[in-house]
């Protein structure tokens, strides 16, 4: 297994910059996920690591080796695509064995070695009973497992996955995701996984890289991405339902600070805001950090601070919880509430916000502001 290091990696297609000055250290044995909206440069980054695209600038290292200019077959990486790219006329066994047979001499493998490897991988993935079938006789999930097997059988240093689960139905995707995680634990392999699905990214990654227009926005553990998004883009992209974002102003008023926005104001303890001197600011509140005051508000360390009044517009049952859209002033806030509460559209409800979980952003730079440390004054 190996580390993968990208240094100032840039890829231009004509005038278009697909990837811009990327610096990334993927640890040996790490599961790293690249996530971002369509066109942000995820696949291009993966293809640059695989050697399927040529770098415009920068360096790519696999292990300690600079691989700029090294052809894909000599990089010791295995790539799994969204389209499984299996040979339709070959059996599962032959699909798994194909790459090893082609390079048998180079790898110093006997026919027996190849057979042992193919059967071992088939056992690992639970596809032994399918070895005699052809791809068209397999379900989508089984094909995906064979595609994975074809990568594993090569014992590569690094696995690269380009949206490998997106052709599967929702239930199967969850299943294969779990298998992939177990597989990663068992193989202790370096894996780099591309997806546009933030939930997939959060559930799979040891760390997640959020990309926008070819530029890294944040590299962090899933928990920190969620709890401390570095900017508004990450705050909007990570989390479902997404974070409520309100543009307003902070104003000092005696021993409280007021956040004022269209049609309502929220009174907050000074310790919960970056600085009461700040003018225009964006406040972020996750839907689960808002609760109906009729629910147990005692857990929330607030007196009068953090309370507001709203009117329920929409109720969406989600099983254990329900998602409410509550109009507060000119804003509609998403609120995750327990399902037991019998809430009807049109109802007027008191809301309490967890003042220890607020997120603050500079509306101009879009960067996160940290409570108590903000220095900007406008
Ligand atoms: P998706 O999720 O839609 O696959 P992505 O994040 O993987 O998107 P890339 O495929 O890496 O995005 O593409 C990044 C940008 O580079 C896009 O604007 C795309 O149009 C452009 N691009 C990719 N490949 C080429 C190419 N061969 N020639 C010209 N432009 C390209």
mmCIF file of C-alpha atoms and ligand atoms in Angstrom:
data_model
loop_
_atom_site.group_PDB
_atom_site.id
_atom_site.type_symbol
_atom_site.label_atom_id
_atom_site.label_comp_id
_atom_site.label_asym_id
_atom_site.label_seq_id
_atom_site.Cartn_x
_atom_site.Cartn_y
_atom_site.Cartn_z
ATOM 1 C CA UNK A 1 0.000 0.000 0.000
ATOM 2 C CA UNK A 2 1.088 3.571 -0.452
ATOM 3 C CA UNK A 3 0.588 7.247 0.192
ATOM 4 C CA UNK A 4 -0.609 9.440 -2.647
ATOM 5 C CA UNK A 5 0.626 13.007 -2.759
ATOM 6 C CA UNK A 6 -0.525 15.783 -5.086
ATOM 7 C CA UNK A 7 1.590 18.926 -5.292
ATOM 8 C CA UNK A 8 0.218 22.054 -7.012
ATOM 9 C CA UNK A 9 -1.707 19.918 -9.447
ATOM 10 C CA UNK A 10 -3.395 21.860 -12.239
ATOM 11 C CA UNK A 11 -5.237 20.575 -15.281
ATOM 12 C CA UNK A 12 -6.394 22.827 -18.079
ATOM 13 C CA UNK A 13 -8.482 21.799 -21.074
ATOM 14 C CA UNK A 14 -7.749 24.660 -23.479
ATOM 15 C CA UNK A 15 -8.755 27.796 -21.551
ATOM 16 C CA UNK A 16 -10.850 25.882 -19.067
ATOM 17 C CA UNK A 17 -9.226 25.170 -15.698
ATOM 18 C CA UNK A 18 -10.686 21.848 -14.492
ATOM 19 C CA UNK A 19 -8.346 21.460 -11.482
ATOM 20 C CA UNK A 20 -6.463 24.341 -9.948
ATOM 21 C CA UNK A 21 -3.350 24.126 -7.723
ATOM 22 C CA UNK A 22 -4.432 21.049 -5.778
ATOM 23 C CA UNK A 23 -2.330 20.014 -2.770
ATOM 24 C CA UNK A 24 -3.326 16.803 -1.087
ATOM 25 C CA UNK A 25 -1.687 14.124 1.078
ATOM 26 C CA UNK A 26 -3.571 10.845 1.128
ATOM 27 C CA UNK A 27 -2.237 8.672 3.931
ATOM 28 C CA UNK A 28 -1.248 5.043 3.502
ATOM 29 C CA UNK A 29 -4.392 2.954 4.105
ATOM 30 C CA UNK A 30 -6.709 5.953 4.176
ATOM 31 C CA UNK A 31 -10.187 6.054 2.636
ATOM 32 C CA UNK A 32 -10.358 9.513 1.092
ATOM 33 C CA UNK A 33 -13.481 10.803 -0.664
ATOM 34 C CA UNK A 34 -13.576 13.603 -3.238
ATOM 35 C CA UNK A 35 -16.999 15.224 -3.316
ATOM 36 C CA UNK A 36 -18.525 18.218 -5.048
ATOM 37 C CA UNK A 37 -21.159 19.201 -7.589
ATOM 38 C CA UNK A 38 -21.048 18.128 -11.222
ATOM 39 C CA UNK A 39 -18.100 19.616 -13.104
ATOM 40 C CA UNK A 40 -16.027 20.523 -10.007
ATOM 41 C CA UNK A 41 -13.066 18.417 -11.185
ATOM 42 C CA UNK A 42 -13.442 15.217 -9.139
ATOM 43 C CA UNK A 43 -13.089 12.746 -12.001
ATOM 44 C CA UNK A 44 -10.289 14.753 -13.577
ATOM 45 C CA UNK A 45 -8.338 14.598 -10.287
ATOM 46 C CA UNK A 46 -8.804 10.834 -10.128
ATOM 47 C CA UNK A 47 -7.793 10.425 -13.774
ATOM 48 C CA UNK A 48 -4.663 12.479 -13.148
ATOM 49 C CA UNK A 49 -3.696 10.115 -10.314
ATOM 50 C CA UNK A 50 -4.414 7.105 -12.541
ATOM 51 C CA UNK A 51 -2.396 8.603 -15.388
ATOM 52 C CA UNK A 52 -5.392 8.690 -17.745
ATOM 53 C CA UNK A 53 -4.962 12.471 -18.122
ATOM 54 C CA UNK A 54 -1.728 14.371 -18.464
ATOM 55 C CA UNK A 55 -0.927 17.059 -15.871
ATOM 56 C CA UNK A 56 -0.702 20.659 -17.032
ATOM 57 C CA UNK A 57 1.325 21.559 -13.934
ATOM 58 C CA UNK A 58 2.371 19.955 -10.676
ATOM 59 C CA UNK A 59 3.467 16.580 -9.375
ATOM 60 C CA UNK A 60 1.803 13.315 -8.444
ATOM 61 C CA UNK A 61 3.572 10.832 -6.152
ATOM 62 C CA UNK A 62 2.447 7.278 -5.480
ATOM 63 C CA UNK A 63 4.432 5.851 -2.615
ATOM 64 C CA UNK A 64 7.679 7.792 -2.818
ATOM 65 C CA UNK A 65 7.748 7.689 -6.586
ATOM 66 C CA UNK A 66 7.083 10.667 -8.818
ATOM 67 C CA UNK A 67 4.733 9.241 -11.443
ATOM 68 C CA UNK A 68 4.442 12.220 -13.833
ATOM 69 C CA UNK A 69 4.683 10.700 -17.304
ATOM 70 C CA UNK A 70 4.463 7.099 -16.042
ATOM 71 C CA UNK A 71 1.786 5.228 -18.062
ATOM 72 C CA UNK A 72 -1.309 4.033 -16.140
ATOM 73 C CA UNK A 73 -0.386 0.333 -16.318
ATOM 74 C CA UNK A 74 2.893 1.022 -14.518
ATOM 75 C CA UNK A 75 1.425 3.082 -11.668
ATOM 76 C CA UNK A 76 0.169 0.130 -9.640
ATOM 77 C CA UNK A 77 -3.294 1.597 -9.234
ATOM 78 C CA UNK A 78 -6.641 -0.051 -9.965
ATOM 79 C CA UNK A 79 -9.625 1.984 -11.034
ATOM 80 C CA UNK A 80 -13.300 1.023 -10.667
ATOM 81 C CA UNK A 81 -15.749 2.965 -12.819
ATOM 82 C CA UNK A 82 -19.454 3.678 -12.713
ATOM 83 C CA UNK A 83 -19.858 1.592 -15.863
ATOM 84 C CA UNK A 84 -18.468 -1.717 -14.690
ATOM 85 C CA UNK A 85 -16.505 -2.189 -17.923
ATOM 86 C CA UNK A 86 -16.638 -5.993 -17.730
ATOM 87 C CA UNK A 87 -15.879 -8.110 -20.804
ATOM 88 C CA UNK A 88 -19.350 -9.343 -21.837
ATOM 89 C CA UNK A 89 -18.146 -12.489 -23.616
ATOM 90 C CA UNK A 90 -16.011 -13.696 -20.678
ATOM 91 C CA UNK A 91 -17.204 -15.508 -17.557
ATOM 92 C CA UNK A 92 -16.831 -13.907 -14.148
ATOM 93 C CA UNK A 93 -13.812 -16.147 -13.533
ATOM 94 C CA UNK A 94 -12.154 -15.025 -16.772
ATOM 95 C CA UNK A 95 -13.031 -11.382 -16.134
ATOM 96 C CA UNK A 96 -11.261 -11.631 -12.785
ATOM 97 C CA UNK A 97 -8.278 -13.492 -14.222
ATOM 98 C CA UNK A 98 -7.927 -11.402 -17.391
ATOM 99 C CA UNK A 99 -5.609 -8.650 -16.114
ATOM 100 C CA UNK A 100 -3.350 -11.134 -14.323
ATOM 101 C CA UNK A 101 -3.081 -13.408 -17.382
ATOM 102 C CA UNK A 102 -2.111 -10.471 -19.573
ATOM 103 C CA UNK A 103 0.777 -9.627 -17.261
ATOM 104 C CA UNK A 104 1.596 -13.085 -16.000
ATOM 105 C CA UNK A 105 5.261 -13.004 -16.959
ATOM 106 C CA UNK A 106 5.817 -9.473 -15.723
ATOM 107 C CA UNK A 107 4.210 -10.316 -12.370
ATOM 108 C CA UNK A 108 5.964 -13.699 -12.177
ATOM 109 C CA UNK A 109 2.706 -15.585 -11.605
ATOM 110 C CA UNK A 110 2.040 -19.240 -12.421
ATOM 111 C CA UNK A 111 -1.386 -20.429 -13.631
ATOM 112 C CA UNK A 112 -1.893 -21.886 -10.151
ATOM 113 C CA UNK A 113 -1.107 -18.519 -8.535
ATOM 114 C CA UNK A 114 -3.701 -16.808 -10.715
ATOM 115 C CA UNK A 115 -6.318 -19.428 -9.896
ATOM 116 C CA UNK A 116 -5.621 -19.069 -6.173
ATOM 117 C CA UNK A 117 -5.908 -15.271 -6.334
ATOM 118 C CA UNK A 118 -9.144 -15.344 -8.331
ATOM 119 C CA UNK A 119 -10.766 -17.814 -5.929
ATOM 120 C CA UNK A 120 -9.573 -15.922 -2.865
ATOM 121 C CA UNK A 121 -11.058 -12.661 -4.164
ATOM 122 C CA UNK A 122 -14.300 -14.417 -5.163
ATOM 123 C CA UNK A 123 -14.520 -15.765 -1.608
ATOM 124 C CA UNK A 124 -13.864 -12.325 -0.100
ATOM 125 C CA UNK A 125 -16.662 -10.786 -2.147
ATOM 126 C CA UNK A 126 -19.071 -13.712 -1.853
ATOM 127 C CA UNK A 127 -19.237 -14.264 -5.624
ATOM 128 C CA UNK A 128 -17.876 -17.830 -5.815
ATOM 129 C CA UNK A 129 -21.221 -19.232 -7.053
ATOM 130 C CA UNK A 130 -21.138 -16.735 -9.942
ATOM 131 C CA UNK A 131 -17.711 -17.623 -11.352
ATOM 132 C CA UNK A 132 -19.159 -19.550 -14.318
ATOM 133 C CA UNK A 133 -21.665 -16.873 -15.371
ATOM 134 C CA UNK A 134 -21.319 -14.098 -17.928
ATOM 135 C CA UNK A 135 -21.953 -10.417 -16.980
ATOM 136 C CA UNK A 136 -25.388 -10.310 -18.606
ATOM 137 C CA UNK A 137 -26.510 -13.110 -16.253
ATOM 138 C CA UNK A 138 -25.711 -10.949 -13.197
ATOM 139 C CA UNK A 139 -27.649 -8.291 -11.301
ATOM 140 C CA UNK A 140 -26.277 -4.736 -11.054
ATOM 141 C CA UNK A 141 -24.948 -5.357 -7.546
ATOM 142 C CA UNK A 142 -23.248 -8.592 -8.597
ATOM 143 C CA UNK A 143 -21.621 -6.888 -11.589
ATOM 144 C CA UNK A 144 -20.344 -4.158 -9.320
ATOM 145 C CA UNK A 145 -18.844 -6.792 -7.040
ATOM 146 C CA UNK A 146 -17.081 -8.416 -10.006
ATOM 147 C CA UNK A 147 -15.729 -5.003 -11.054
ATOM 148 C CA UNK A 148 -14.421 -4.561 -7.510
ATOM 149 C CA UNK A 149 -12.951 -8.059 -7.611
ATOM 150 C CA UNK A 150 -11.098 -7.266 -10.813
ATOM 151 C CA UNK A 151 -9.424 -4.377 -9.014
ATOM 152 C CA UNK A 152 -8.663 -6.333 -5.823
ATOM 153 C CA UNK A 153 -7.162 -9.342 -7.611
ATOM 154 C CA UNK A 154 -4.312 -7.173 -8.874
ATOM 155 C CA UNK A 155 -3.170 -6.274 -5.328
ATOM 156 C CA UNK A 156 -2.679 -2.664 -6.356
ATOM 157 C CA UNK A 157 -1.039 -0.045 -4.165
ATOM 158 C CA UNK A 158 -4.002 2.290 -4.546
ATOM 159 C CA UNK A 159 -7.690 1.852 -5.428
ATOM 160 C CA UNK A 160 -9.429 4.622 -7.357
ATOM 161 C CA UNK A 161 -13.237 4.641 -7.498
ATOM 162 C CA UNK A 162 -15.167 6.899 -9.880
ATOM 163 C CA UNK A 163 -18.814 6.984 -8.730
ATOM 164 C CA UNK A 164 -18.926 3.172 -8.633
ATOM 165 C CA UNK A 165 -22.275 2.975 -6.854
ATOM 166 C CA UNK A 166 -24.370 5.407 -8.854
ATOM 167 C CA UNK A 167 -25.881 2.760 -11.161
ATOM 168 C CA UNK A 168 -27.262 0.807 -8.219
ATOM 169 C CA UNK A 169 -30.720 1.290 -6.736
ATOM 170 C CA UNK A 170 -30.936 3.028 -3.364
ATOM 171 C CA UNK A 171 -31.135 -0.127 -1.248
ATOM 172 C CA UNK A 172 -28.303 -1.896 -3.030
ATOM 173 C CA UNK A 173 -26.167 1.213 -2.826
ATOM 174 C CA UNK A 174 -26.414 1.168 0.963
ATOM 175 C CA UNK A 175 -25.500 -2.531 0.979
ATOM 176 C CA UNK A 176 -22.478 -2.210 -1.328
ATOM 177 C CA UNK A 177 -21.374 0.869 0.632
ATOM 178 C CA UNK A 178 -21.264 -1.201 3.807
ATOM 179 C CA UNK A 179 -19.376 -3.980 2.026
ATOM 180 C CA UNK A 180 -16.880 -1.499 0.664
ATOM 181 C CA UNK A 181 -16.221 -0.156 4.132
ATOM 182 C CA UNK A 182 -15.639 -3.652 5.503
ATOM 183 C CA UNK A 183 -13.424 -4.443 2.544
ATOM 184 C CA UNK A 184 -11.353 -1.346 3.216
ATOM 185 C CA UNK A 185 -10.893 -2.382 6.839
ATOM 186 C CA UNK A 186 -9.859 -5.886 5.798
ATOM 187 C CA UNK A 187 -7.456 -4.856 3.017
ATOM 188 C CA UNK A 188 -6.099 -1.783 4.843
ATOM 189 C CA UNK A 189 -5.706 -0.318 1.369
ATOM 190 C CA UNK A 190 -5.361 3.281 0.237
ATOM 191 C CA UNK A 191 -8.656 4.140 -1.449
ATOM 192 C CA UNK A 192 -9.686 7.340 -3.219
ATOM 193 C CA UNK A 193 -13.368 7.555 -3.988
ATOM 194 C CA UNK A 194 -15.226 10.123 -6.114
ATOM 195 C CA UNK A 195 -18.900 10.939 -5.629
ATOM 196 C CA UNK A 196 -21.289 13.869 -5.959
ATOM 197 C CA UNK A 197 -23.401 12.465 -3.129
ATOM 198 C CA UNK A 198 -22.521 14.078 0.192
ATOM 199 C CA UNK A 199 -24.159 11.299 2.207
ATOM 200 C CA UNK A 200 -22.025 8.694 0.420
ATOM 201 C CA UNK A 201 -18.974 10.871 1.074
ATOM 202 C CA UNK A 202 -19.735 11.258 4.773
ATOM 203 C CA UNK A 203 -20.495 7.578 5.370
ATOM 204 C CA UNK A 204 -17.437 6.221 3.525
ATOM 205 C CA UNK A 205 -14.603 8.666 4.059
ATOM 206 C CA UNK A 206 -11.988 8.734 6.809
ATOM 207 C CA UNK A 207 -11.544 12.224 5.398
ATOM 208 C CA UNK A 208 -13.526 14.088 2.777
ATOM 209 C CA UNK A 209 -12.272 16.655 0.266
ATOM 210 C CA UNK A 210 -14.897 19.177 -0.852
ATOM 211 C CA UNK A 211 -14.148 20.572 -4.317
ATOM 212 C CA UNK A 212 -15.675 23.558 -6.097
ATOM 213 C CA UNK A 213 -14.646 24.717 -9.568
ATOM 214 C CA UNK A 214 -11.420 22.711 -9.341
ATOM 215 C CA UNK A 215 -10.399 24.267 -6.014
ATOM 216 C CA UNK A 216 -10.315 22.511 -2.612
ATOM 217 C CA UNK A 217 -12.711 24.121 -0.136
ATOM 218 C CA UNK A 218 -12.000 21.917 2.887
ATOM 219 C CA UNK A 219 -10.307 18.623 3.727
ATOM 220 C CA UNK A 220 -11.548 17.162 6.983
ATOM 221 C CA UNK A 221 -13.187 14.277 8.800
ATOM 222 C CA UNK A 222 -16.920 13.958 8.116
ATOM 223 C CA UNK A 223 -17.706 15.143 11.660
ATOM 224 C CA UNK A 224 -15.636 18.313 11.367
ATOM 225 C CA UNK A 225 -17.000 19.110 7.910
ATOM 226 C CA UNK A 226 -20.452 18.978 9.428
ATOM 227 C CA UNK A 227 -19.672 20.749 12.674
ATOM 228 C CA UNK A 228 -17.230 23.331 11.387
ATOM 229 C CA UNK A 229 -17.772 24.021 7.685
ATOM 230 C CA UNK A 230 -14.961 26.308 6.532
ATOM 231 C CA UNK A 231 -17.160 28.460 4.324
ATOM 232 C CA UNK A 232 -20.686 28.981 3.040
ATOM 233 C CA UNK A 233 -20.201 26.591 0.126
ATOM 234 C CA UNK A 234 -19.343 23.675 2.441
ATOM 235 C CA UNK A 235 -22.104 24.706 4.869
ATOM 236 C CA UNK A 236 -24.648 24.493 2.039
ATOM 237 C CA UNK A 237 -23.227 21.347 0.463
ATOM 238 C CA UNK A 238 -22.819 19.116 3.533
ATOM 239 C CA UNK A 239 -25.930 18.171 5.498
ATOM 240 C CA UNK A 240 -29.419 17.095 4.526
ATOM 241 C CA UNK A 241 -31.720 18.934 5.022
ATOM 242 C CA UNK A 242 -29.225 21.747 4.538
ATOM 243 C CA UNK A 243 -28.218 24.357 7.093
ATOM 244 C CA UNK A 244 -30.503 27.407 7.441
ATOM 245 C CA UNK A 245 -28.537 30.494 6.412
ATOM 246 C CA UNK A 246 -29.741 33.961 7.358
ATOM 247 C CA UNK A 247 -28.090 37.224 6.357
ATOM 248 C CA UNK A 248 -28.494 39.928 8.976
ATOM 249 C CA UNK A 249 -26.673 42.264 11.386
ATOM 250 C CA UNK A 250 -25.388 42.006 14.937
ATOM 251 C CA UNK A 251 -26.127 44.802 17.384
ATOM 252 C CA UNK A 252 -25.096 45.103 21.006
ATOM 253 C CA UNK A 253 -27.979 45.752 23.435
ATOM 254 C CA UNK A 254 -27.102 45.831 27.110
ATOM 255 C CA UNK A 255 -25.914 42.379 28.174
ATOM 256 C CA UNK A 256 -27.268 40.657 25.060
ATOM 257 C CA UNK A 257 -26.481 40.867 21.369
ATOM 258 C CA UNK A 258 -29.285 41.011 18.850
ATOM 259 C CA UNK A 259 -29.120 39.322 15.489
ATOM 260 C CA UNK A 260 -31.512 41.221 13.241
ATOM 261 C CA UNK A 261 -32.765 40.038 9.896
ATOM 262 C CA UNK A 262 -35.816 40.464 7.681
ATOM 263 C CA UNK A 263 -38.871 40.594 9.922
ATOM 264 C CA UNK A 264 -37.419 39.252 13.171
ATOM 265 C CA UNK A 265 -34.594 39.537 15.632
ATOM 266 C CA UNK A 266 -32.982 36.986 17.877
ATOM 267 C CA UNK A 267 -31.440 37.805 21.210
ATOM 268 C CA UNK A 268 -28.169 35.969 21.946
ATOM 269 C CA UNK A 269 -25.582 35.841 24.730
ATOM 270 C CA UNK A 270 -22.374 37.696 23.720
ATOM 271 C CA UNK A 271 -20.398 34.450 24.150
ATOM 272 C CA UNK A 272 -22.354 32.916 21.249
ATOM 273 C CA UNK A 273 -21.354 35.465 18.620
ATOM 274 C CA UNK A 274 -18.009 36.266 16.960
ATOM 275 C CA UNK A 275 -18.140 39.925 18.034
ATOM 276 C CA UNK A 276 -20.984 42.293 18.769
ATOM 277 C CA UNK A 277 -19.159 44.932 16.747
ATOM 278 C CA UNK A 278 -19.742 43.100 13.512
ATOM 279 C CA UNK A 279 -22.259 44.583 11.099
ATOM 280 C CA UNK A 280 -23.464 42.401 8.247
ATOM 281 C CA UNK A 281 -23.075 38.706 8.937
ATOM 282 C CA UNK A 282 -24.509 35.318 7.949
ATOM 283 C CA UNK A 283 -25.942 33.108 10.684
ATOM 284 C CA UNK A 284 -26.133 29.346 10.063
ATOM 285 C CA UNK A 285 -28.424 27.062 12.065
ATOM 286 C CA UNK A 286 -28.678 23.326 11.429
ATOM 287 C CA UNK A 287 -32.300 22.086 11.331
ATOM 288 C CA UNK A 288 -31.689 19.805 14.348
ATOM 289 C CA UNK A 289 -30.421 22.738 16.412
ATOM 290 C CA UNK A 290 -33.839 24.347 16.247
ATOM 291 C CA UNK A 291 -36.604 22.866 18.311
ATOM 292 C CA UNK A 292 -40.177 23.644 19.116
ATOM 293 C CA UNK A 293 -40.326 25.176 22.563
ATOM 294 C CA UNK A 294 -43.154 22.739 23.293
ATOM 295 C CA UNK A 295 -40.508 20.012 23.158
ATOM 296 C CA UNK A 296 -38.143 19.726 26.097
ATOM 297 C CA UNK A 297 -36.186 22.957 25.891
ATOM 298 C CA UNK A 298 -34.505 22.457 29.268
ATOM 299 C CA UNK A 299 -31.497 20.835 27.618
ATOM 300 C CA UNK A 300 -30.825 24.086 25.901
ATOM 301 C CA UNK A 301 -28.840 26.465 27.938
ATOM 302 C CA UNK A 302 -30.940 29.534 27.298
ATOM 303 C CA UNK A 303 -33.029 31.997 29.188
ATOM 304 C CA UNK A 304 -34.835 34.390 26.923
ATOM 305 C CA UNK A 305 -31.964 34.188 24.473
ATOM 306 C CA UNK A 306 -32.378 32.026 21.410
ATOM 307 C CA UNK A 307 -36.185 32.104 21.275
ATOM 308 C CA UNK A 308 -38.394 33.166 18.422
ATOM 309 C CA UNK A 309 -41.942 32.770 17.189
ATOM 310 C CA UNK A 310 -42.859 31.210 13.848
ATOM 311 C CA UNK A 311 -45.671 29.827 11.773
ATOM 312 C CA UNK A 312 -45.567 26.263 10.398
ATOM 313 C CA UNK A 313 -45.874 26.209 6.608
ATOM 314 C CA UNK A 314 -45.099 22.600 5.659
ATOM 315 C CA UNK A 315 -44.844 19.331 7.610
ATOM 316 C CA UNK A 316 -42.837 16.467 6.047
ATOM 317 C CA UNK A 317 -42.985 13.168 8.007
ATOM 318 C CA UNK A 318 -39.617 11.334 7.877
ATOM 319 C CA UNK A 319 -40.247 8.417 10.225
ATOM 320 C CA UNK A 320 -38.590 9.007 13.578
ATOM 321 C CA UNK A 321 -38.491 12.736 12.912
ATOM 322 C CA UNK A 322 -40.496 15.243 10.944
ATOM 323 C CA UNK A 323 -39.144 18.117 8.912
ATOM 324 C CA UNK A 324 -41.002 21.367 9.385
ATOM 325 C CA UNK A 325 -40.660 24.547 7.393
ATOM 326 C CA UNK A 326 -41.451 27.383 9.750
ATOM 327 C CA UNK A 327 -41.869 30.988 8.589
ATOM 328 C CA UNK A 328 -40.033 33.381 10.890
ATOM 329 C CA UNK A 329 -40.190 36.950 9.599
ATOM 330 C CA UNK A 330 -39.330 36.779 5.912
ATOM 331 C CA UNK A 331 -37.431 33.483 6.265
ATOM 332 C CA UNK A 332 -38.591 29.876 6.134
ATOM 333 C CA UNK A 333 -36.493 27.807 8.545
ATOM 334 C CA UNK A 334 -36.106 24.037 8.267
ATOM 335 C CA UNK A 335 -36.659 22.459 11.692
ATOM 336 C CA UNK A 336 -36.173 18.780 12.572
ATOM 337 C CA UNK A 337 -38.617 17.828 15.253
ATOM 338 C CA UNK A 338 -39.695 14.599 16.939
ATOM 339 C CA UNK A 339 -42.565 12.873 15.158
ATOM 340 C CA UNK A 340 -44.681 12.569 18.303
ATOM 341 C CA UNK A 341 -45.381 16.275 18.257
ATOM 342 C CA UNK A 342 -48.700 16.784 16.528
ATOM 343 C CA UNK A 343 -47.995 19.829 14.398
ATOM 344 C CA UNK A 344 -50.297 21.187 11.722
ATOM 345 C CA UNK A 345 -49.575 23.651 8.922
ATOM 346 C CA UNK A 346 -50.748 27.133 9.865
ATOM 347 C CA UNK A 347 -49.977 26.575 13.552
ATOM 348 C CA UNK A 348 -48.049 29.266 15.405
ATOM 349 C CA UNK A 349 -45.079 27.751 17.281
ATOM 350 C CA UNK A 350 -42.372 29.028 19.621
ATOM 351 C CA UNK A 351 -38.861 28.001 18.474
ATOM 352 C CA UNK A 352 -35.695 27.646 20.530
ATOM 353 C CA UNK A 353 -32.254 27.665 18.938
ATOM 354 C CA UNK A 354 -29.212 25.972 20.484
ATOM 355 C CA UNK A 355 -27.022 28.996 20.989
ATOM 356 C CA UNK A 356 -23.921 26.860 21.546
ATOM 357 C CA UNK A 357 -24.195 25.428 18.011
ATOM 358 C CA UNK A 358 -24.480 28.523 15.849
ATOM 359 C CA UNK A 359 -22.394 28.971 12.712
ATOM 360 C CA UNK A 360 -21.237 32.408 11.563
ATOM 361 C CA UNK A 361 -19.894 33.464 8.187
ATOM 362 C CA UNK A 362 -18.522 36.632 6.632
ATOM 363 C CA UNK A 363 -20.961 37.491 3.795
ATOM 364 C CA UNK A 364 -18.168 38.939 1.616
ATOM 365 C CA UNK A 365 -15.393 36.369 1.918
ATOM 366 C CA UNK A 366 -17.948 33.591 2.721
ATOM 367 C CA UNK A 367 -15.461 32.278 5.332
ATOM 368 C CA UNK A 368 -16.396 30.854 8.705
ATOM 369 C CA UNK A 369 -16.060 33.228 11.672
ATOM 370 C CA UNK A 370 -15.099 31.739 15.008
ATOM 371 C CA UNK A 371 -16.965 32.750 18.143
ATOM 372 C CA UNK A 372 -15.024 35.220 20.273
ATOM 373 C CA UNK A 373 -12.131 35.631 17.867
ATOM 374 C CA UNK A 374 -13.509 37.756 15.047
ATOM 375 C CA UNK A 375 -11.508 40.850 14.372
ATOM 376 C CA UNK A 376 -13.188 42.327 11.366
ATOM 377 C CA UNK A 377 -15.167 45.499 11.899
ATOM 378 C CA UNK A 378 -17.160 47.133 9.192
HETATM 379 P P1 LIG B 1 -19.236 14.906 -12.807
HETATM 380 O O1 LIG B 1 -19.705 14.610 -11.422
HETATM 381 O O2 LIG B 1 -20.308 15.556 -13.652
HETATM 382 O O3 LIG B 1 -18.542 13.771 -13.476
HETATM 383 P P2 LIG B 1 -16.674 16.070 -12.127
HETATM 384 O O4 LIG B 1 -16.601 16.852 -10.865
HETATM 385 O O5 LIG B 1 -16.148 14.699 -12.112
HETATM 386 O O6 LIG B 1 -18.158 16.093 -12.665
HETATM 387 P P3 LIG B 1 -14.819 16.535 -14.249
HETATM 388 O O7 LIG B 1 -15.320 15.425 -15.116
HETATM 389 O O8 LIG B 1 -13.554 16.335 -13.538
HETATM 390 O O9 LIG B 1 -15.947 16.950 -13.217
HETATM 391 O O10 LIG B 1 -14.738 17.853 -15.152
HETATM 392 C C1 LIG B 1 -14.252 19.073 -14.647
HETATM 393 C C2 LIG B 1 -14.398 20.129 -15.723
HETATM 394 O O11 LIG B 1 -13.503 19.872 -16.794
HETATM 395 C C3 LIG B 1 -15.784 20.199 -16.331
HETATM 396 O O12 LIG B 1 -16.122 21.554 -16.548
HETATM 397 C C4 LIG B 1 -15.647 19.451 -17.641
HETATM 398 O O13 LIG B 1 -16.544 19.940 -18.590
HETATM 399 C C5 LIG B 1 -14.222 19.721 -18.025
HETATM 400 N N1 LIG B 1 -13.633 18.602 -18.777
HETATM 401 C C6 LIG B 1 -13.462 17.341 -18.330
HETATM 402 N N2 LIG B 1 -12.848 16.572 -19.259
HETATM 403 C C7 LIG B 1 -12.661 17.371 -20.338
HETATM 404 C C8 LIG B 1 -12.080 17.161 -21.646
HETATM 405 N N3 LIG B 1 -11.560 15.986 -21.996
HETATM 406 N N4 LIG B 1 -12.048 18.225 -22.470
HETATM 407 C C9 LIG B 1 -12.529 19.427 -22.108
HETATM 408 N N5 LIG B 1 -13.090 19.677 -20.895
HETATM 409 C C10 LIG B 1 -13.147 18.680 -20.031
#
